Short mmCIF file of C-alpha atoms and ligand atoms in Angstrom, two decimals:
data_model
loop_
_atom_site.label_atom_id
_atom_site.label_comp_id
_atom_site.label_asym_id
_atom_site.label_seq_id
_atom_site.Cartn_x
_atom_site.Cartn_y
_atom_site.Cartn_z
CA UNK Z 265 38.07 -21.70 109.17
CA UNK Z 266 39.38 -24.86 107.48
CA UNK Z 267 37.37 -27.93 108.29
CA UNK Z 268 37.26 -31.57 107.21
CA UNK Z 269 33.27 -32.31 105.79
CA UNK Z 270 32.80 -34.96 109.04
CA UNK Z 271 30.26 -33.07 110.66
CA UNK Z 272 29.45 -30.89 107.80
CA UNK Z 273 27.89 -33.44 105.75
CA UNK Z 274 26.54 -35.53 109.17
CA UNK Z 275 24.42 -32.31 109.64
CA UNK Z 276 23.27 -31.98 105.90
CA UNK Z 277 22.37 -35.24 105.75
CA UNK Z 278 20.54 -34.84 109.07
CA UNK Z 279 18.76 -31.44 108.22
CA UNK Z 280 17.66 -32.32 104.76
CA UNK Z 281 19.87 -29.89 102.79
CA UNK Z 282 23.76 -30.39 100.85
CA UNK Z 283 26.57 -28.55 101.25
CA UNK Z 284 28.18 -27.55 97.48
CA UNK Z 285 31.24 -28.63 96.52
CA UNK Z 286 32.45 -25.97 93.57
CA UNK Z 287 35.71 -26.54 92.03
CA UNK Z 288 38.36 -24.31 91.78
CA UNK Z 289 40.50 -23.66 88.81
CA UNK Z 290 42.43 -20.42 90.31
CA UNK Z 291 42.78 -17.64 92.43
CA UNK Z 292 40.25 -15.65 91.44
CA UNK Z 293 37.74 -18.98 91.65
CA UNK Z 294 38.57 -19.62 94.94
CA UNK Z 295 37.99 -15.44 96.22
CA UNK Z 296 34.24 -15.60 94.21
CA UNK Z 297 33.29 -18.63 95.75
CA UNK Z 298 34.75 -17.90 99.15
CA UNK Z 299 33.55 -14.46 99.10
CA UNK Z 300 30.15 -15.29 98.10
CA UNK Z 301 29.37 -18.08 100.34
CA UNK Z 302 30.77 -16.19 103.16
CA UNK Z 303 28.15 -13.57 102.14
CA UNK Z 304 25.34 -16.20 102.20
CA UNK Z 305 26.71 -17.78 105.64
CA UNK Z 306 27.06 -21.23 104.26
CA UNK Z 307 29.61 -24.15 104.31
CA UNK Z 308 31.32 -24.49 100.96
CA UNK Z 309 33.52 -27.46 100.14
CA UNK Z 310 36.66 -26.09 97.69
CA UNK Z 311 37.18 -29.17 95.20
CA UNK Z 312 40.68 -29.59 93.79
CA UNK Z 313 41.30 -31.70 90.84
CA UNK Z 314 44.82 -33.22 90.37
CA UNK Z 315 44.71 -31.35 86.81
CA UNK Z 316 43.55 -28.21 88.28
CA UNK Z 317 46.45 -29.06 90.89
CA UNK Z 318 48.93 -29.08 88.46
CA UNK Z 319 47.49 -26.14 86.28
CA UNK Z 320 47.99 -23.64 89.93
CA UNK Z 321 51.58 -25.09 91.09
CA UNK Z 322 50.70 -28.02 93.38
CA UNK Z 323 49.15 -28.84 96.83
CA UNK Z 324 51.03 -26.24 98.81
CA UNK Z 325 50.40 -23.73 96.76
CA UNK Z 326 46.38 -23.94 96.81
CA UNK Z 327 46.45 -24.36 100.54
CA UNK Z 328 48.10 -21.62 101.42
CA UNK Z 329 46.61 -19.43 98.56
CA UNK Z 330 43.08 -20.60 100.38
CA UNK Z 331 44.24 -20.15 104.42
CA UNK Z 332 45.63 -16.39 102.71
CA UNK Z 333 42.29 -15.70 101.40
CA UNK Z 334 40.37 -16.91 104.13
CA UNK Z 335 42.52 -14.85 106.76
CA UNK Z 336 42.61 -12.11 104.72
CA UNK Z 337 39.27 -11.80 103.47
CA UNK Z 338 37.86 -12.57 107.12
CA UNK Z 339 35.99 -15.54 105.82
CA UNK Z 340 33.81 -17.08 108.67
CA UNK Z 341 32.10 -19.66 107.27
CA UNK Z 342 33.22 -23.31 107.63
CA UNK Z 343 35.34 -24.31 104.11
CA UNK Z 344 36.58 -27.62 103.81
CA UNK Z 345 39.69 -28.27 100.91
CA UNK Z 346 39.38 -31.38 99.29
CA UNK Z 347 41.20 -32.97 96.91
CA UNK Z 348 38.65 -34.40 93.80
CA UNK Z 349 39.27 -37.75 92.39
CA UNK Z 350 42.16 -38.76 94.05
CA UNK Z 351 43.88 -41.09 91.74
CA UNK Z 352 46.18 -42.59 93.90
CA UNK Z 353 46.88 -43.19 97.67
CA UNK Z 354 49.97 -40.93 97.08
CA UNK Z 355 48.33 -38.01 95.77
CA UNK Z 356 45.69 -38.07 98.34
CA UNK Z 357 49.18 -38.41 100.54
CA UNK Z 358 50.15 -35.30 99.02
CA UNK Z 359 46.91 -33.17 99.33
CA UNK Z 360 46.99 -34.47 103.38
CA UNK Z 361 50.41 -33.60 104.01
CA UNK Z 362 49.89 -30.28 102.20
CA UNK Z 363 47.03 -29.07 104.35
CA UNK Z 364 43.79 -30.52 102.57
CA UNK Z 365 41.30 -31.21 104.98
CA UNK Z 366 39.70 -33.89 102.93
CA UNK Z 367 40.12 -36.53 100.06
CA UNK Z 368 38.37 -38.61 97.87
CA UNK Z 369 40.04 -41.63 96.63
CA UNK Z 370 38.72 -42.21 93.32
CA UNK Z 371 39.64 -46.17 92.69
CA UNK Z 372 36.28 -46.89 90.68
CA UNK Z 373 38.23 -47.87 87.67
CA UNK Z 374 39.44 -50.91 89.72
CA UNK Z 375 37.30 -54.59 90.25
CA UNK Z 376 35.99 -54.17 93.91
CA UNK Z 377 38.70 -56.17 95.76
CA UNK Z 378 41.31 -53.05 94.47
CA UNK Z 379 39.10 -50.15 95.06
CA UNK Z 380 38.21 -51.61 98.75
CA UNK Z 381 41.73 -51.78 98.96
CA UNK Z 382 43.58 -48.78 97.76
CA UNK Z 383 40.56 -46.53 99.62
CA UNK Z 384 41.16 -48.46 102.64
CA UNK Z 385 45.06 -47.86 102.52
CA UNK Z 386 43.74 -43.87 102.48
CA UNK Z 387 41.14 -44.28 105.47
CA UNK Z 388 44.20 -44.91 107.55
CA UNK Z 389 46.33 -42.43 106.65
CA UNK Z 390 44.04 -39.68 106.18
CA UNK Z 391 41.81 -40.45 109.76
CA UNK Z 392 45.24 -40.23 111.56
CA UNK Z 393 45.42 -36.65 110.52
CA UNK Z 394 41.71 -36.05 110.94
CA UNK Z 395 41.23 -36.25 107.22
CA UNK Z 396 38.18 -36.85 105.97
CA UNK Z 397 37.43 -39.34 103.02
CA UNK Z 398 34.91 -40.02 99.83
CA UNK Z 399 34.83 -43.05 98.01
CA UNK Z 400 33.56 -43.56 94.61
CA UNK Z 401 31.61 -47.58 93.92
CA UNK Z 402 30.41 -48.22 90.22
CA UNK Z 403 32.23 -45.24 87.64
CA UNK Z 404 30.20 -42.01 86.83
CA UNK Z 405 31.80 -41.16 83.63
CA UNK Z 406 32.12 -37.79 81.44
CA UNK Z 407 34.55 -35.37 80.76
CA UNK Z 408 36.67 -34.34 83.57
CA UNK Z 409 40.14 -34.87 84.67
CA UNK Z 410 41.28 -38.74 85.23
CA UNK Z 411 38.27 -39.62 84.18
CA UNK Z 412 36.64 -41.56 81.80
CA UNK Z 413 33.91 -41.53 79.17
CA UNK Z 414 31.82 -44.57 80.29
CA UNK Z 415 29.80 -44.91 83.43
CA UNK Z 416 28.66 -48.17 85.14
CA UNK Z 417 26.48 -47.53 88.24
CA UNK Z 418 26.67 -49.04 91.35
CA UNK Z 419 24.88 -51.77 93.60
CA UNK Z 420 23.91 -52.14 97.03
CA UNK Z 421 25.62 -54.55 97.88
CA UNK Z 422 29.17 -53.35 96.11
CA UNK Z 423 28.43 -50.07 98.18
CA UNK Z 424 28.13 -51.93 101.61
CA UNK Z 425 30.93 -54.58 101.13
CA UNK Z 426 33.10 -51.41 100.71
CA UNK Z 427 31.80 -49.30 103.37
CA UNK Z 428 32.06 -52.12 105.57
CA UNK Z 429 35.59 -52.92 104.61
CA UNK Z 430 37.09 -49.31 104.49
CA UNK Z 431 35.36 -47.19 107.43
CA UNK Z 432 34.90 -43.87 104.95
CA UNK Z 433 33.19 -40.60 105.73
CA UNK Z 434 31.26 -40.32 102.37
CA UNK Z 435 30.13 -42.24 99.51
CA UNK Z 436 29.80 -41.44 95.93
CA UNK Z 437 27.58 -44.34 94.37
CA UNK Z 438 27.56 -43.63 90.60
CA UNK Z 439 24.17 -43.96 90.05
CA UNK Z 440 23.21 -42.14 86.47
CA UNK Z 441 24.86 -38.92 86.71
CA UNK Z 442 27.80 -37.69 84.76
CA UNK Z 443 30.42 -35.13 84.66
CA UNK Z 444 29.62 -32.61 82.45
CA UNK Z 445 26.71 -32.07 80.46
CA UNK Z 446 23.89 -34.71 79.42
CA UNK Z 447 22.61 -35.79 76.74
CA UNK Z 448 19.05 -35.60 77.24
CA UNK Z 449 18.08 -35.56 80.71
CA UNK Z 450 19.84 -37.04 83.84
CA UNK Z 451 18.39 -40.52 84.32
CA UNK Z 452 19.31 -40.94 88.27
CA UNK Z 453 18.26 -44.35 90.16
CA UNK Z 454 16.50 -43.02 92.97
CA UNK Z 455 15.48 -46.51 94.09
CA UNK Z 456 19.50 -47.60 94.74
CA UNK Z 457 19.99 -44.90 96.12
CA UNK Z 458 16.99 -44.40 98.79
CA UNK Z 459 18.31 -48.36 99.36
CA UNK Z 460 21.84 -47.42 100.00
CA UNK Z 461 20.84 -44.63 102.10
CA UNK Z 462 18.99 -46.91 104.34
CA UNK Z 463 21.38 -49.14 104.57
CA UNK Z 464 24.51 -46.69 105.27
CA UNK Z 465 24.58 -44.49 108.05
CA UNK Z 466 27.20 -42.45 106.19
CA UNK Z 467 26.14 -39.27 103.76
CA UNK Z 468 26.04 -39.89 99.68
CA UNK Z 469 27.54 -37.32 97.30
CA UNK Z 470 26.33 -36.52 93.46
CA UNK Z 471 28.45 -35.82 91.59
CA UNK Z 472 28.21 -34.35 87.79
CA UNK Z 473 25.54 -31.72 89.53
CA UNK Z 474 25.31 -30.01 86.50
CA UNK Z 475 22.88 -30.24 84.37
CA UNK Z 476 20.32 -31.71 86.94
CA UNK Z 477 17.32 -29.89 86.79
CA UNK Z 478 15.82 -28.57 90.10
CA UNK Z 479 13.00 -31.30 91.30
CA UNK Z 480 15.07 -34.02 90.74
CA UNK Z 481 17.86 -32.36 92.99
CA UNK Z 482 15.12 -31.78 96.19
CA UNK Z 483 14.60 -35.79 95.29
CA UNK Z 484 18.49 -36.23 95.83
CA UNK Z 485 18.83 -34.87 98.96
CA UNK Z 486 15.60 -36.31 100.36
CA UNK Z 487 17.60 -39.52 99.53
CA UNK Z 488 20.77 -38.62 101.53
CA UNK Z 489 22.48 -36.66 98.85
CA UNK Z 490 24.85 -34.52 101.46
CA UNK Z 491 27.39 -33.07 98.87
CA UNK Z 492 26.61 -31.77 95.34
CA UNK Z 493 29.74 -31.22 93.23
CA UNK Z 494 29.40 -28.66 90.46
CA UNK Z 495 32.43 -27.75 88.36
CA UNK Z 496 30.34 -27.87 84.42
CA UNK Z 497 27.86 -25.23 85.10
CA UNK Z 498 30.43 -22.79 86.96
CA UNK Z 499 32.57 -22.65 83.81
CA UNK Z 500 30.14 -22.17 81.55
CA UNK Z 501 28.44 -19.51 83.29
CA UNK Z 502 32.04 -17.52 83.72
CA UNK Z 503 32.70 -18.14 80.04
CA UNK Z 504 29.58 -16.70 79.06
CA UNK Z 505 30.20 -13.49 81.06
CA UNK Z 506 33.64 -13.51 80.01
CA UNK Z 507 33.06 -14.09 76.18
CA UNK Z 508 30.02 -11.40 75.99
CA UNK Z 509 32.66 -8.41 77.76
CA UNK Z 510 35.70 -9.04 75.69
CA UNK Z 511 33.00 -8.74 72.64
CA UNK Z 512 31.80 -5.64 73.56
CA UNK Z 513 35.88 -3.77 75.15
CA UNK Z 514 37.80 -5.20 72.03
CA UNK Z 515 40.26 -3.22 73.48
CA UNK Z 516 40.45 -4.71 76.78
CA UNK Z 517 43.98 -6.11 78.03
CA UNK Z 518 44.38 -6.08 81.65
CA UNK Z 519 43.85 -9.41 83.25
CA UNK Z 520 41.96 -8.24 86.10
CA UNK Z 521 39.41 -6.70 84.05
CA UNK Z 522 39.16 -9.73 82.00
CA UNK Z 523 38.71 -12.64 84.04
CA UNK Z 524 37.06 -10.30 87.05
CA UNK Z 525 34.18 -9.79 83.94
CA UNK Z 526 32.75 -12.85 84.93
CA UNK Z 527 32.61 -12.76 88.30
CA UNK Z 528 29.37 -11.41 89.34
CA UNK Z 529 28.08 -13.89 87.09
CA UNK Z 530 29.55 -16.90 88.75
CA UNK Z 531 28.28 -15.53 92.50
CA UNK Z 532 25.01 -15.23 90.43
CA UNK Z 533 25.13 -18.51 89.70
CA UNK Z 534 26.96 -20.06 93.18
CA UNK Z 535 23.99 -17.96 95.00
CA UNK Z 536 21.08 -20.08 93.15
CA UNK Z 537 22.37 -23.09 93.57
CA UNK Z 538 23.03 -22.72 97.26
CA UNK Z 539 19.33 -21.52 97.32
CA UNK Z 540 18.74 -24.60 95.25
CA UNK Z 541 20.74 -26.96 97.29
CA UNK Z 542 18.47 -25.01 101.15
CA UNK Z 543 22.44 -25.33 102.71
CA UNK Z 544 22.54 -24.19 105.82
CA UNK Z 545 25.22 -23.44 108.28
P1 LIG F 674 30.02 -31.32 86.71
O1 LIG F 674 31.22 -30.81 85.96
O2 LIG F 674 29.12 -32.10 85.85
O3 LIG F 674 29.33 -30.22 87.43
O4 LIG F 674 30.57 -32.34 87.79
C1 LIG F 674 31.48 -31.91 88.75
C2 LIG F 674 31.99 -33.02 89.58
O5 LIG F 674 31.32 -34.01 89.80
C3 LIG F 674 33.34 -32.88 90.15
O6 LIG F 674 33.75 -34.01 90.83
#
C-alpha cells in the first residue's frame, strides 16, 4: 500500500526506531528492496532522485512500475514514494501529480528567506493532495545528484524560523553528515540536534547514512532521527556482488543473471540495516 511518511515517521519518532529510506536506481532495486522489507514486515520509504528519474523514463514511469510491483508481488507493508532532493517546486509538482506520495524540497543552496520560500510554495501544493514534505536547512554536501561538494550545517534557530514559516512534515538539518562516503569518521552534532528535536515537534531525517557506524546511529534516533536515507552503501554492496560473479562466469551475458548476481547481497545488506535502524511496523 502506497502511503505518504505522515504517520510513518510520527510513530518512529514516537517508538524510538527510523524507517529507511533506500534509493532506487531501477526495476530490479525497487523488487529487492520491496521484496525484502515486505519479508521483514517493515515500512520502507522508496527514494527517487531527479537523476535516477531521468535515468528510468520519468515520474510516471516509476510510479506505476512501483503500484505494478506492489500489486503484483502482494506487498503488504506500508511504502511511501518520495521524490529525493527536489530541486524545484516544479519537479516536486511533477513527482505529486505523477503519484509520489511524498517530496522533499531541497532549497538549501538558497539564503534562508528563498529556501523558506520555495519549500513553502511546495507545503501548499503538496498538503492539498495529502503529500507529504522534507525540508533540508544548512547544505549536507557530497556526491550525489544536484548536489554539491561543500556542506554548511545548520542552526536552531534557521531550523525553527523555517518550520515555523512553512508547516513541513520532516526536517533534514545538515548537521555533519554527507552523501557518500567519509573521510575519516562522521563528525555529527548531536547537541543541535537533541536542541532542534526539543524544540520541533516534527521528525528529523539523516541523510548520507552511509558510512555511519552503528553506536552513533542508536545516538541518532534517540535524538529524533525518524528517516535514515541510504543510497552509498546499497551500491557498493551490489557492485561488489556483481563485480566478484562476472569474475568468476566470464562467459555470462544475460542481463538477468547479471544484475540479479547481486541481489541477495543487497537484501543482505537492506536486512542489517533495518535490524540496525529496530524499524518497526
Ligand atoms: P548516502 O549515499 O551517503 O547513503 O546518502 C544517501 C542520501 O542521503 C540520499 O538522500
Amino acid at each position: 500500500m502506497l502511503v505518504n511518511t505522515k504517520e510513518l515517521l510520527l510513530n518512529a519518532k514516537n517508538g524510538k526506531y527510523a524507517i529507511p529510506h533506500f534509493n532506487i536506481n531501477n526495476l530490479e532495486w525497487a523488487k529487492y528492496i520491496l521484496e525484502e522489507c515486505n519479508k521483514l514486515n517493515v515500512p520502507v520509504i522508496l527514494g527517487v532522485s531527479e537523476g535516477a528519474c531521468k535515468y528510468m523514463g520519468g515520474f510516471n514511469v516509476i510510479y506505476k512500475m512501483v503500484t505494478g510491483l506492489i500489486e503484483d508481488l502482494n506487498i503488504n507493508i506500508p511504502v511511501s514514494l518520495h521524490l529525493d532532493h527536489g530541486s524545484s517546486f516544479e519537479s516536486c509538482k511533477a513527482a505529486i501529480d505523477a503519484g509520489f506520495t511524498s517530496v522533499m524540497i531541497d532549497a538549501s543552496r538558497y539564503e534562508l528567506p528563498t529556501n523558506i520560500k520555495l519549500t513553502k510554495e511546495v507545503v501548499e501544493y503538496a498538503h492539498s493532495k495529502n503529500v507529504t514534505v522534507e525540508a533540508e536547512v544548512g547544505h549536507i554536501g557530497g556526491t550525489e545528484d544536484n548536489i554539491t561538494n561543500t556542506s554548511t550545517n545548520a542552526t536552531l534557530e534557521d531550523c525553527e524560523v523555517l518550520y515555523k514559516n512553512t508547516d513541513i512534515d520532516s526536517l533534514a538539518p545538515a548537521l555533519g553528515s554527507v552523501h557518500g562516503f567519509y573521510k575519516g569518521e562522521a563528525n555529527l552534532d548531536f547537541e543541535t540536534m537533541q536542541k532542534i528535536n526539543a524544540s520541533l515537534p516534527i521528525p528529523l531525517v539523516l541523510h548520507g547514512g552511509t558510512g555511519i557506524p552503528a553506536e552513533k546511529i542508536s545516538y541518532a534516533i534517540s535524538c529524533g532521527i525518524a528517516k535514515i536515507n541510504i543510497n552509498t552503501e546499497l551500491q557498493a554492496t551490489w557492485a561488489k556482488a556483481v563485480k566478484n560473479f562476472l569474475e568468476t562466469n566470464e562467459d555470462a551475458i544475460d542481463p538477468r543473471k547479471i544484475i540479479g548476481s547481486g541481489e541477495e547481497a543487497l537484501k543482505n545488506k537492506i536486512a542489517e540495516l533495518v535490524s540496525l535502524f529496530k524499524t518497526k511496523i
